[in-house]
mmCIF file of the C-alpha atoms, coordinates in Angstrom:
data_MODEL
# 
_entry.id   MODEL 
# 
loop_
_atom_site.group_PDB 
_atom_site.id 
_atom_site.type_symbol 
_atom_site.label_atom_id 
_atom_site.label_alt_id 
_atom_site.label_comp_id 
_atom_site.label_asym_id 
_atom_site.label_entity_id 
_atom_site.label_seq_id 
_atom_site.pdbx_PDB_ins_code 
_atom_site.Cartn_x 
_atom_site.Cartn_y 
_atom_site.Cartn_z 
_atom_site.occupancy 
_atom_site.B_iso_or_equiv 
_atom_site.pdbx_formal_charge 
_atom_site.auth_seq_id 
_atom_site.auth_comp_id 
_atom_site.auth_asym_id 
_atom_site.auth_atom_id 
_atom_site.pdbx_PDB_model_num 
ATOM 1   C CA . MET A 1 1   ? 110.402 154.287 121.625 1.00 0.00 ? 1   MET A CA 1 
ATOM 2   C CA . GLU A 1 2   ? 110.535 152.422 118.297 1.00 0.00 ? 2   GLU A CA 1 
ATOM 3   C CA . ILE A 1 3   ? 113.635 150.396 117.746 1.00 0.00 ? 3   ILE A CA 1 
ATOM 4   C CA . GLU A 1 4   ? 115.255 150.753 114.424 1.00 0.00 ? 4   GLU A CA 1 
ATOM 5   C CA . PRO A 1 5   ? 116.045 147.425 112.847 1.00 0.00 ? 5   PRO A CA 1 
ATOM 6   C CA . ASP A 1 6   ? 119.717 146.516 112.813 1.00 0.00 ? 6   ASP A CA 1 
ATOM 7   C CA . PRO A 1 7   ? 121.087 146.697 109.228 1.00 0.00 ? 7   PRO A CA 1 
ATOM 8   C CA . TYR A 1 8   ? 123.517 144.007 109.942 1.00 0.00 ? 8   TYR A CA 1 
ATOM 9   C CA . SER A 1 9   ? 120.888 141.667 111.315 1.00 0.00 ? 9   SER A CA 1 
ATOM 10  C CA . MET A 1 10  ? 118.530 142.328 108.589 1.00 0.00 ? 10  MET A CA 1 
ATOM 11  C CA . MET A 1 11  ? 121.329 141.410 106.132 1.00 0.00 ? 11  MET A CA 1 
ATOM 12  C CA . ILE A 1 12  ? 122.073 138.059 107.896 1.00 0.00 ? 12  ILE A CA 1 
ATOM 13  C CA . ASN A 1 13  ? 118.271 137.354 107.993 1.00 0.00 ? 13  ASN A CA 1 
ATOM 14  C CA . HIS A 1 14  ? 117.965 137.872 104.193 1.00 0.00 ? 14  HIS A CA 1 
ATOM 15  C CA . SER A 1 15  ? 120.977 135.786 103.500 1.00 0.00 ? 15  SER A CA 1 
ATOM 16  C CA . PHE A 1 16  ? 119.689 132.946 105.731 1.00 0.00 ? 16  PHE A CA 1 
ATOM 17  C CA . LYS A 1 17  ? 116.404 133.054 104.056 1.00 0.00 ? 17  LYS A CA 1 
ATOM 18  C CA . TYR A 1 18  ? 118.028 133.058 100.595 1.00 0.00 ? 18  TYR A CA 1 
ATOM 19  C CA . LEU A 1 19  ? 120.174 129.948 101.467 1.00 0.00 ? 19  LEU A CA 1 
ATOM 20  C CA . PHE A 1 20  ? 117.343 128.052 103.141 1.00 0.00 ? 20  PHE A CA 1 
ATOM 21  C CA . ASN A 1 21  ? 115.149 128.601 99.980  1.00 0.00 ? 21  ASN A CA 1 
ATOM 22  C CA . LYS A 1 22  ? 117.873 127.395 97.860  1.00 0.00 ? 22  LYS A CA 1 
ATOM 23  C CA . TYR A 1 23  ? 118.453 124.327 100.098 1.00 0.00 ? 23  TYR A CA 1 
ATOM 24  C CA . LYS A 1 24  ? 114.790 123.414 100.008 1.00 0.00 ? 24  LYS A CA 1 
ATOM 25  C CA . GLU A 1 25  ? 114.689 124.000 96.232  1.00 0.00 ? 25  GLU A CA 1 
ATOM 26  C CA . LYS A 1 26  ? 117.682 121.723 95.583  1.00 0.00 ? 26  LYS A CA 1 
ATOM 27  C CA . ARG A 1 27  ? 116.048 118.902 97.667  1.00 0.00 ? 27  ARG A CA 1 
ATOM 28  C CA . ARG A 1 28  ? 112.916 119.251 95.729  1.00 0.00 ? 28  ARG A CA 1 
ATOM 29  C CA . ILE A 1 29  ? 114.568 119.116 92.360  1.00 0.00 ? 29  ILE A CA 1 
ATOM 30  C CA . PHE A 1 30  ? 116.314 116.001 93.330  1.00 0.00 ? 30  PHE A CA 1 
ATOM 31  C CA . LEU A 1 31  ? 113.192 114.261 94.470  1.00 0.00 ? 31  LEU A CA 1 
ATOM 32  C CA . LEU A 1 32  ? 111.472 115.356 91.147  1.00 0.00 ? 32  LEU A CA 1 
ATOM 33  C CA . GLU A 1 33  ? 114.554 113.989 89.196  1.00 0.00 ? 33  GLU A CA 1 
ATOM 34  C CA . GLU A 1 34  ? 114.492 110.529 90.943  1.00 0.00 ? 34  GLU A CA 1 
ATOM 35  C CA . LEU A 1 35  ? 110.738 110.357 89.922  1.00 0.00 ? 35  LEU A CA 1 
ATOM 36  C CA . SER A 1 36  ? 111.438 111.340 86.467  1.00 0.00 ? 36  SER A CA 1 
ATOM 37  C CA . LYS A 1 37  ? 114.216 108.693 86.295  1.00 0.00 ? 37  LYS A CA 1 
ATOM 38  C CA . ALA A 1 38  ? 111.616 106.032 87.286  1.00 0.00 ? 38  ALA A CA 1 
ATOM 39  C CA . GLY A 1 39  ? 109.436 107.215 84.292  1.00 0.00 ? 39  GLY A CA 1 
ATOM 40  C CA . PHE A 1 40  ? 106.933 109.307 86.104  1.00 0.00 ? 40  PHE A CA 1 
ATOM 41  C CA . THR A 1 41  ? 105.974 112.729 84.588  1.00 0.00 ? 41  THR A CA 1 
ATOM 42  C CA . LYS A 1 42  ? 103.422 115.378 85.638  1.00 0.00 ? 42  LYS A CA 1 
ATOM 43  C CA . GLU A 1 43  ? 100.946 113.507 83.351  1.00 0.00 ? 43  GLU A CA 1 
ATOM 44  C CA . SER A 1 44  ? 101.205 110.333 85.113  1.00 0.00 ? 44  SER A CA 1 
ATOM 45  C CA . PRO A 1 45  ? 97.920  109.388 86.883  1.00 0.00 ? 45  PRO A CA 1 
ATOM 46  C CA . GLU A 1 46  ? 99.738  108.277 89.950  1.00 0.00 ? 46  GLU A CA 1 
ATOM 47  C CA . ILE A 1 47  ? 101.237 111.783 90.389  1.00 0.00 ? 47  ILE A CA 1 
ATOM 48  C CA . LYS A 1 48  ? 97.696  113.320 90.403  1.00 0.00 ? 48  LYS A CA 1 
ATOM 49  C CA . LYS A 1 49  ? 96.457  111.278 93.295  1.00 0.00 ? 49  LYS A CA 1 
ATOM 50  C CA . ASP A 1 50  ? 95.998  112.968 96.773  1.00 0.00 ? 50  ASP A CA 1 
ATOM 51  C CA . GLU A 1 51  ? 97.968  110.066 98.375  1.00 0.00 ? 51  GLU A CA 1 
ATOM 52  C CA . PHE A 1 52  ? 100.962 110.970 96.256  1.00 0.00 ? 52  PHE A CA 1 
ATOM 53  C CA . ILE A 1 53  ? 100.695 114.560 96.993  1.00 0.00 ? 53  ILE A CA 1 
ATOM 54  C CA . ALA A 1 54  ? 100.673 114.027 100.589 1.00 0.00 ? 54  ALA A CA 1 
ATOM 55  C CA . ALA A 1 55  ? 103.532 111.600 100.488 1.00 0.00 ? 55  ALA A CA 1 
ATOM 56  C CA . PHE A 1 56  ? 105.600 113.837 98.360  1.00 0.00 ? 56  PHE A CA 1 
ATOM 57  C CA . ILE A 1 57  ? 105.228 116.708 100.890 1.00 0.00 ? 57  ILE A CA 1 
ATOM 58  C CA . ALA A 1 58  ? 106.066 114.391 103.771 1.00 0.00 ? 58  ALA A CA 1 
ATOM 59  C CA . THR A 1 59  ? 109.153 113.108 102.006 1.00 0.00 ? 59  THR A CA 1 
ATOM 60  C CA . GLU A 1 60  ? 110.394 116.519 101.003 1.00 0.00 ? 60  GLU A CA 1 
ATOM 61  C CA . ASP A 1 61  ? 109.942 117.772 104.551 1.00 0.00 ? 61  ASP A CA 1 
ATOM 62  C CA . ALA A 1 62  ? 112.139 114.736 105.717 1.00 0.00 ? 62  ALA A CA 1 
ATOM 63  C CA . LEU A 1 63  ? 114.689 115.549 103.150 1.00 0.00 ? 63  LEU A CA 1 
ATOM 64  C CA . LYS A 1 64  ? 115.081 119.026 104.528 1.00 0.00 ? 64  LYS A CA 1 
ATOM 65  C CA . ARG A 1 65  ? 116.436 117.477 107.727 1.00 0.00 ? 65  ARG A CA 1 
ATOM 66  C CA . SER A 1 66  ? 118.732 115.063 105.919 1.00 0.00 ? 66  SER A CA 1 
ATOM 67  C CA . SER A 1 67  ? 122.446 115.998 105.103 1.00 0.00 ? 67  SER A CA 1 
ATOM 68  C CA . SER A 1 68  ? 124.025 112.715 104.311 1.00 0.00 ? 68  SER A CA 1 
ATOM 69  C CA . LYS A 1 69  ? 123.845 111.530 100.697 1.00 0.00 ? 69  LYS A CA 1 
ATOM 70  C CA . ASN A 1 70  ? 122.823 107.968 101.753 1.00 0.00 ? 70  ASN A CA 1 
ATOM 71  C CA . LYS A 1 71  ? 119.794 109.269 103.737 1.00 0.00 ? 71  LYS A CA 1 
ATOM 72  C CA . ILE A 1 72  ? 118.748 111.603 100.849 1.00 0.00 ? 72  ILE A CA 1 
ATOM 73  C CA . MET A 1 73  ? 118.872 108.723 98.397  1.00 0.00 ? 73  MET A CA 1 
ATOM 74  C CA . THR A 1 74  ? 117.026 106.364 100.812 1.00 0.00 ? 74  THR A CA 1 
ATOM 75  C CA . LEU A 1 75  ? 114.181 108.757 101.390 1.00 0.00 ? 75  LEU A CA 1 
ATOM 76  C CA . SER A 1 76  ? 113.830 109.710 97.827  1.00 0.00 ? 76  SER A CA 1 
ATOM 77  C CA . ASN A 1 77  ? 113.775 106.287 96.588  1.00 0.00 ? 77  ASN A CA 1 
ATOM 78  C CA . MET A 1 78  ? 111.361 105.125 99.164  1.00 0.00 ? 78  MET A CA 1 
ATOM 79  C CA . LEU A 1 79  ? 108.748 107.438 97.466  1.00 0.00 ? 79  LEU A CA 1 
ATOM 80  C CA . VAL A 1 80  ? 109.740 106.038 94.011  1.00 0.00 ? 80  VAL A CA 1 
ATOM 81  C CA . TYR A 1 81  ? 109.404 102.612 95.271  1.00 0.00 ? 81  TYR A CA 1 
ATOM 82  C CA . GLY A 1 82  ? 106.202 103.418 96.999  1.00 0.00 ? 82  GLY A CA 1 
ATOM 83  C CA . VAL A 1 83  ? 104.582 104.847 93.916  1.00 0.00 ? 83  VAL A CA 1 
ATOM 84  C CA . GLY A 1 84  ? 106.071 102.285 91.501  1.00 0.00 ? 84  GLY A CA 1 
ATOM 85  C CA . SER A 1 85  ? 105.154 99.234  93.542  1.00 0.00 ? 85  SER A CA 1 
ATOM 86  C CA . GLY A 1 86  ? 101.631 100.653 94.368  1.00 0.00 ? 86  GLY A CA 1 
ATOM 87  C CA . LYS A 1 87  ? 102.221 100.135 97.981  1.00 0.00 ? 87  LYS A CA 1 
ATOM 88  C CA . LEU A 1 88  ? 101.876 103.829 98.791  1.00 0.00 ? 88  LEU A CA 1 
ATOM 89  C CA . PHE A 1 89  ? 98.302  103.797 97.355  1.00 0.00 ? 89  PHE A CA 1 
ATOM 90  C CA . GLU A 1 90  ? 97.470  100.482 99.016  1.00 0.00 ? 90  GLU A CA 1 
ATOM 91  C CA . ASN A 1 91  ? 98.020  101.792 102.542 1.00 0.00 ? 91  ASN A CA 1 
ATOM 92  C CA . PRO A 1 92  ? 99.171  105.498 102.651 1.00 0.00 ? 92  PRO A CA 1 
ATOM 93  C CA . SER A 1 93  ? 99.357  105.554 106.426 1.00 0.00 ? 93  SER A CA 1 
ATOM 94  C CA . SER A 1 94  ? 101.752 102.607 106.481 1.00 0.00 ? 94  SER A CA 1 
ATOM 95  C CA . TYR A 1 95  ? 104.027 104.646 104.098 1.00 0.00 ? 95  TYR A CA 1 
ATOM 96  C CA . HIS A 1 96  ? 104.115 107.677 106.198 1.00 0.00 ? 96  HIS A CA 1 
ATOM 97  C CA . GLU A 1 97  ? 104.849 105.592 109.436 1.00 0.00 ? 97  GLU A CA 1 
ATOM 98  C CA . ILE A 1 98  ? 107.676 103.812 107.686 1.00 0.00 ? 98  ILE A CA 1 
ATOM 99  C CA . LEU A 1 99  ? 109.012 107.256 106.361 1.00 0.00 ? 99  LEU A CA 1 
ATOM 100 C CA . SER A 1 100 ? 108.999 108.444 109.854 1.00 0.00 ? 100 SER A CA 1 
ATOM 101 C CA . ILE A 1 101 ? 110.881 105.578 111.274 1.00 0.00 ? 101 ILE A CA 1 
ATOM 102 C CA . ILE A 1 102 ? 113.568 105.661 108.577 1.00 0.00 ? 102 ILE A CA 1 
ATOM 103 C CA . ASP A 1 103 ? 113.817 109.470 108.922 1.00 0.00 ? 103 ASP A CA 1 
ATOM 104 C CA . ASP A 1 104 ? 114.777 109.022 112.496 1.00 0.00 ? 104 ASP A CA 1 
ATOM 105 C CA . LEU A 1 105 ? 117.371 106.214 111.751 1.00 0.00 ? 105 LEU A CA 1 
ATOM 106 C CA . SER A 1 106 ? 121.037 106.910 110.946 1.00 0.00 ? 106 SER A CA 1 
ATOM 107 C CA . ASP A 1 107 ? 122.686 105.115 107.981 1.00 0.00 ? 107 ASP A CA 1 
ATOM 108 C CA . ARG A 1 108 ? 124.496 102.909 110.367 1.00 0.00 ? 108 ARG A CA 1 
ATOM 109 C CA . GLU A 1 109 ? 121.365 101.780 112.070 1.00 0.00 ? 109 GLU A CA 1 
ATOM 110 C CA . ILE A 1 110 ? 119.629 101.030 108.821 1.00 0.00 ? 110 ILE A CA 1 
ATOM 111 C CA . ILE A 1 111 ? 122.597 99.013  107.763 1.00 0.00 ? 111 ILE A CA 1 
ATOM 112 C CA . ILE A 1 112 ? 122.478 97.094  111.263 1.00 0.00 ? 112 ILE A CA 1 
ATOM 113 C CA . LEU A 1 113 ? 118.945 96.285  110.638 1.00 0.00 ? 113 LEU A CA 1 
ATOM 114 C CA . TYR A 1 114 ? 119.855 94.755  107.243 1.00 0.00 ? 114 TYR A CA 1 
ATOM 115 C CA . HIS A 1 115 ? 122.525 92.709  108.791 1.00 0.00 ? 115 HIS A CA 1 
ATOM 116 C CA . LEU A 1 116 ? 119.973 91.453  111.305 1.00 0.00 ? 116 LEU A CA 1 
ATOM 117 C CA . TYR A 1 117 ? 117.589 90.373  108.519 1.00 0.00 ? 117 TYR A CA 1 
ATOM 118 C CA . ASP A 1 118 ? 120.339 88.564  106.924 1.00 0.00 ? 118 ASP A CA 1 
ATOM 119 C CA . TYR A 1 119 ? 121.500 86.895  110.014 1.00 0.00 ? 119 TYR A CA 1 
ATOM 120 C CA . ARG A 1 120 ? 117.935 85.422  110.615 1.00 0.00 ? 120 ARG A CA 1 
ATOM 121 C CA . ASN A 1 121 ? 117.622 84.276  107.094 1.00 0.00 ? 121 ASN A CA 1 
ATOM 122 C CA . ASN A 1 122 ? 121.036 82.824  106.465 1.00 0.00 ? 122 ASN A CA 1 
ATOM 123 C CA . ASP A 1 123 ? 122.840 82.063  109.655 1.00 0.00 ? 123 ASP A CA 1 
ATOM 124 C CA . THR A 1 124 ? 121.998 78.609  110.926 1.00 0.00 ? 124 THR A CA 1 
ATOM 125 C CA . SER A 1 125 ? 123.050 79.685  114.492 1.00 0.00 ? 125 SER A CA 1 
ATOM 126 C CA . TYR A 1 126 ? 120.090 82.093  114.557 1.00 0.00 ? 126 TYR A CA 1 
ATOM 127 C CA . CYS A 1 127 ? 116.629 81.095  115.601 1.00 0.00 ? 127 CYS A CA 1 
ATOM 128 C CA . ILE A 1 128 ? 114.634 84.473  115.708 1.00 0.00 ? 128 ILE A CA 1 
ATOM 129 C CA . GLU A 1 129 ? 115.359 84.576  119.457 1.00 0.00 ? 129 GLU A CA 1 
ATOM 130 C CA . THR A 1 130 ? 119.097 84.880  119.924 1.00 0.00 ? 130 THR A CA 1 
ATOM 131 C CA . GLU A 1 131 ? 121.065 85.558  122.979 1.00 0.00 ? 131 GLU A CA 1 
ATOM 132 C CA . PRO A 1 132 ? 122.020 89.225  123.179 1.00 0.00 ? 132 PRO A CA 1 
ATOM 133 C CA . LYS A 1 133 ? 125.790 88.455  123.297 1.00 0.00 ? 133 LYS A CA 1 
ATOM 134 C CA . ASN A 1 134 ? 125.598 86.352  120.053 1.00 0.00 ? 134 ASN A CA 1 
ATOM 135 C CA . MET A 1 135 ? 123.761 89.174  118.168 1.00 0.00 ? 135 MET A CA 1 
ATOM 136 C CA . THR A 1 136 ? 126.152 91.809  119.715 1.00 0.00 ? 136 THR A CA 1 
ATOM 137 C CA . SER A 1 137 ? 129.135 89.743  118.415 1.00 0.00 ? 137 SER A CA 1 
ATOM 138 C CA . TYR A 1 138 ? 127.638 89.346  114.976 1.00 0.00 ? 138 TYR A CA 1 
ATOM 139 C CA . ILE A 1 139 ? 126.929 92.983  114.659 1.00 0.00 ? 139 ILE A CA 1 
ATOM 140 C CA . ALA A 1 140 ? 130.348 93.850  116.016 1.00 0.00 ? 140 ALA A CA 1 
ATOM 141 C CA . GLU A 1 141 ? 131.909 91.598  113.331 1.00 0.00 ? 141 GLU A CA 1 
ATOM 142 C CA . LYS A 1 142 ? 129.774 93.005  110.566 1.00 0.00 ? 142 LYS A CA 1 
ATOM 143 C CA . MET A 1 143 ? 130.142 96.718  111.355 1.00 0.00 ? 143 MET A CA 1 
ATOM 144 C CA . ASN A 1 144 ? 133.909 96.363  112.415 1.00 0.00 ? 144 ASN A CA 1 
ATOM 145 C CA . CYS A 1 145 ? 133.435 97.689  115.848 1.00 0.00 ? 145 CYS A CA 1 
ATOM 146 C CA . ASP A 1 146 ? 134.082 96.502  119.432 1.00 0.00 ? 146 ASP A CA 1 
ATOM 147 C CA . ALA A 1 147 ? 131.296 94.771  121.335 1.00 0.00 ? 147 ALA A CA 1 
ATOM 148 C CA . GLU A 1 148 ? 130.708 97.651  123.645 1.00 0.00 ? 148 GLU A CA 1 
ATOM 149 C CA . LEU A 1 149 ? 129.787 99.858  120.761 1.00 0.00 ? 149 LEU A CA 1 
ATOM 150 C CA . SER A 1 150 ? 127.697 97.096  119.064 1.00 0.00 ? 150 SER A CA 1 
ATOM 151 C CA . SER A 1 151 ? 125.827 96.621  122.411 1.00 0.00 ? 151 SER A CA 1 
ATOM 152 C CA . ALA A 1 152 ? 124.944 100.230 122.621 1.00 0.00 ? 152 ALA A CA 1 
ATOM 153 C CA . LEU A 1 153 ? 123.789 100.351 118.863 1.00 0.00 ? 153 LEU A CA 1 
ATOM 154 C CA . LEU A 1 154 ? 121.489 97.519  119.574 1.00 0.00 ? 154 LEU A CA 1 
ATOM 155 C CA . THR A 1 155 ? 120.199 99.233  122.660 1.00 0.00 ? 155 THR A CA 1 
ATOM 156 C CA . ARG A 1 156 ? 119.302 102.217 120.618 1.00 0.00 ? 156 ARG A CA 1 
ATOM 157 C CA . LEU A 1 157 ? 117.255 99.895  118.285 1.00 0.00 ? 157 LEU A CA 1 
ATOM 158 C CA . GLU A 1 158 ? 115.336 98.602  121.226 1.00 0.00 ? 158 GLU A CA 1 
ATOM 159 C CA . ARG A 1 159 ? 114.327 102.356 121.994 1.00 0.00 ? 159 ARG A CA 1 
ATOM 160 C CA . THR A 1 160 ? 113.013 102.657 118.492 1.00 0.00 ? 160 THR A CA 1 
ATOM 161 C CA . GLY A 1 161 ? 110.657 99.653  118.848 1.00 0.00 ? 161 GLY A CA 1 
ATOM 162 C CA . LEU A 1 162 ? 112.534 97.776  116.094 1.00 0.00 ? 162 LEU A CA 1 
ATOM 163 C CA . LEU A 1 163 ? 114.273 95.423  118.523 1.00 0.00 ? 163 LEU A CA 1 
ATOM 164 C CA . SER A 1 164 ? 112.841 93.966  121.675 1.00 0.00 ? 164 SER A CA 1 
ATOM 165 C CA . ILE A 1 165 ? 114.144 92.026  124.610 1.00 0.00 ? 165 ILE A CA 1 
ATOM 166 C CA . THR A 1 166 ? 112.286 88.846  125.577 1.00 0.00 ? 166 THR A CA 1 
ATOM 167 C CA . HIS A 1 167 ? 112.780 86.806  128.665 1.00 0.00 ? 167 HIS A CA 1 
ATOM 168 C CA . GLY A 1 168 ? 112.620 82.905  128.542 1.00 0.00 ? 168 GLY A CA 1 
ATOM 169 C CA . TYR A 1 169 ? 111.573 80.562  131.235 1.00 0.00 ? 169 TYR A CA 1 
ATOM 170 C CA . SER A 1 170 ? 115.004 80.281  132.532 1.00 0.00 ? 170 SER A CA 1 
ATOM 171 C CA . GLY A 1 171 ? 115.138 84.038  132.846 1.00 0.00 ? 171 GLY A CA 1 
ATOM 172 C CA . ALA A 1 172 ? 117.766 84.276  130.068 1.00 0.00 ? 172 ALA A CA 1 
ATOM 173 C CA . LYS A 1 173 ? 117.216 87.317  127.783 1.00 0.00 ? 173 LYS A CA 1 
ATOM 174 C CA . SER A 1 174 ? 117.049 87.082  124.102 1.00 0.00 ? 174 SER A CA 1 
ATOM 175 C CA . HIS A 1 175 ? 116.797 89.678  121.282 1.00 0.00 ? 175 HIS A CA 1 
ATOM 176 C CA . GLU A 1 176 ? 113.955 89.480  118.802 1.00 0.00 ? 176 GLU A CA 1 
ATOM 177 C CA . LEU A 1 177 ? 113.136 91.579  115.732 1.00 0.00 ? 177 LEU A CA 1 
ATOM 178 C CA . SER A 1 178 ? 109.761 93.231  116.386 1.00 0.00 ? 178 SER A CA 1 
ATOM 179 C CA . ALA A 1 179 ? 106.803 93.158  113.995 1.00 0.00 ? 179 ALA A CA 1 
ATOM 180 C CA . LEU A 1 180 ? 107.421 96.730  113.098 1.00 0.00 ? 180 LEU A CA 1 
ATOM 181 C CA . ALA A 1 181 ? 111.113 95.767  112.051 1.00 0.00 ? 181 ALA A CA 1 
ATOM 182 C CA . THR A 1 182 ? 109.621 93.019  109.904 1.00 0.00 ? 182 THR A CA 1 
ATOM 183 C CA . GLU A 1 183 ? 107.177 95.622  108.283 1.00 0.00 ? 183 GLU A CA 1 
ATOM 184 C CA . LEU A 1 184 ? 110.183 97.882  107.656 1.00 0.00 ? 184 LEU A CA 1 
ATOM 185 C CA . ARG A 1 185 ? 112.212 95.125  106.083 1.00 0.00 ? 185 ARG A CA 1 
ATOM 186 C CA . LYS A 1 186 ? 111.276 95.523  102.455 1.00 0.00 ? 186 LYS A CA 1 
ATOM 187 C CA . TRP A 1 187 ? 112.009 99.103  102.361 1.00 0.00 ? 187 TRP A CA 1 
ATOM 188 C CA . VAL A 1 188 ? 115.507 98.666  104.012 1.00 0.00 ? 188 VAL A CA 1 
ATOM 189 C CA . GLU A 1 189 ? 116.415 95.643  101.873 1.00 0.00 ? 189 GLU A CA 1 
ATOM 190 C CA . PHE A 1 190 ? 115.239 97.567  98.770  1.00 0.00 ? 190 PHE A CA 1 
ATOM 191 C CA . GLN A 1 191 ? 117.554 100.551 99.596  1.00 0.00 ? 191 GLN A CA 1 
ATOM 192 C CA . ILE A 1 192 ? 120.646 98.622  100.284 1.00 0.00 ? 192 ILE A CA 1 
ATOM 193 C CA . ASP A 1 193 ? 120.180 95.998  97.409  1.00 0.00 ? 193 ASP A CA 1 
ATOM 194 C CA . GLN A 1 194 ? 119.747 98.871  94.893  1.00 0.00 ? 194 GLN A CA 1 
ATOM 195 C CA . GLY A 1 195 ? 123.018 100.425 96.076  1.00 0.00 ? 195 GLY A CA 1 
ATOM 196 C CA . HIS A 1 196 ? 121.519 103.519 97.797  1.00 0.00 ? 196 HIS A CA 1 
ATOM 197 C CA . ILE A 1 197 ? 123.194 102.593 101.018 1.00 0.00 ? 197 ILE A CA 1 
ATOM 198 C CA . HIS A 1 198 ? 126.375 100.583 101.287 1.00 0.00 ? 198 HIS A CA 1 
ATOM 199 C CA . SER A 1 199 ? 126.157 97.786  103.767 1.00 0.00 ? 199 SER A CA 1 
ATOM 200 C CA . THR A 1 200 ? 129.881 97.768  104.532 1.00 0.00 ? 200 THR A CA 1 
# 
């Protein structure tokens, strides 16, 4: 026996499709507007390259999963920065890898990375390898949270491959920013320094 479609279910399905399409359209328009603000038009030679088209599709897809304004700005401006600096065309696969990593990070995790970079550059007590308790205290102070939460946030960064734990000859553990985190650095600092994410 053929089952008749439920009118109510059909109405909900239709409404969902409409809202989803509007949501996607809004994200795409925002991305295009950011490119336009940077001076890129449909006639720009960069826009016609296969590398850009692939990156645009990937970035748009990431935007569909983003709800925070900070993350939307970060992902959009990553593409603008990649095109404007030429880095996207120099190494397209690197762009997609970095995009995937940043897409997976929360605003707070991106800000923590920024503070860790700043810690390494400007704090005289930091020597790339830093005792976990010192780094935990530093992040707790910067993020205005307790040491327990700071430690948990750093542990999550370990799982992403951006922060690693090493063991010295004495057996003591120390945190160290990974090579991947160093590669990610220019993108993270660009976003915060340009005001797309607030570091405090």
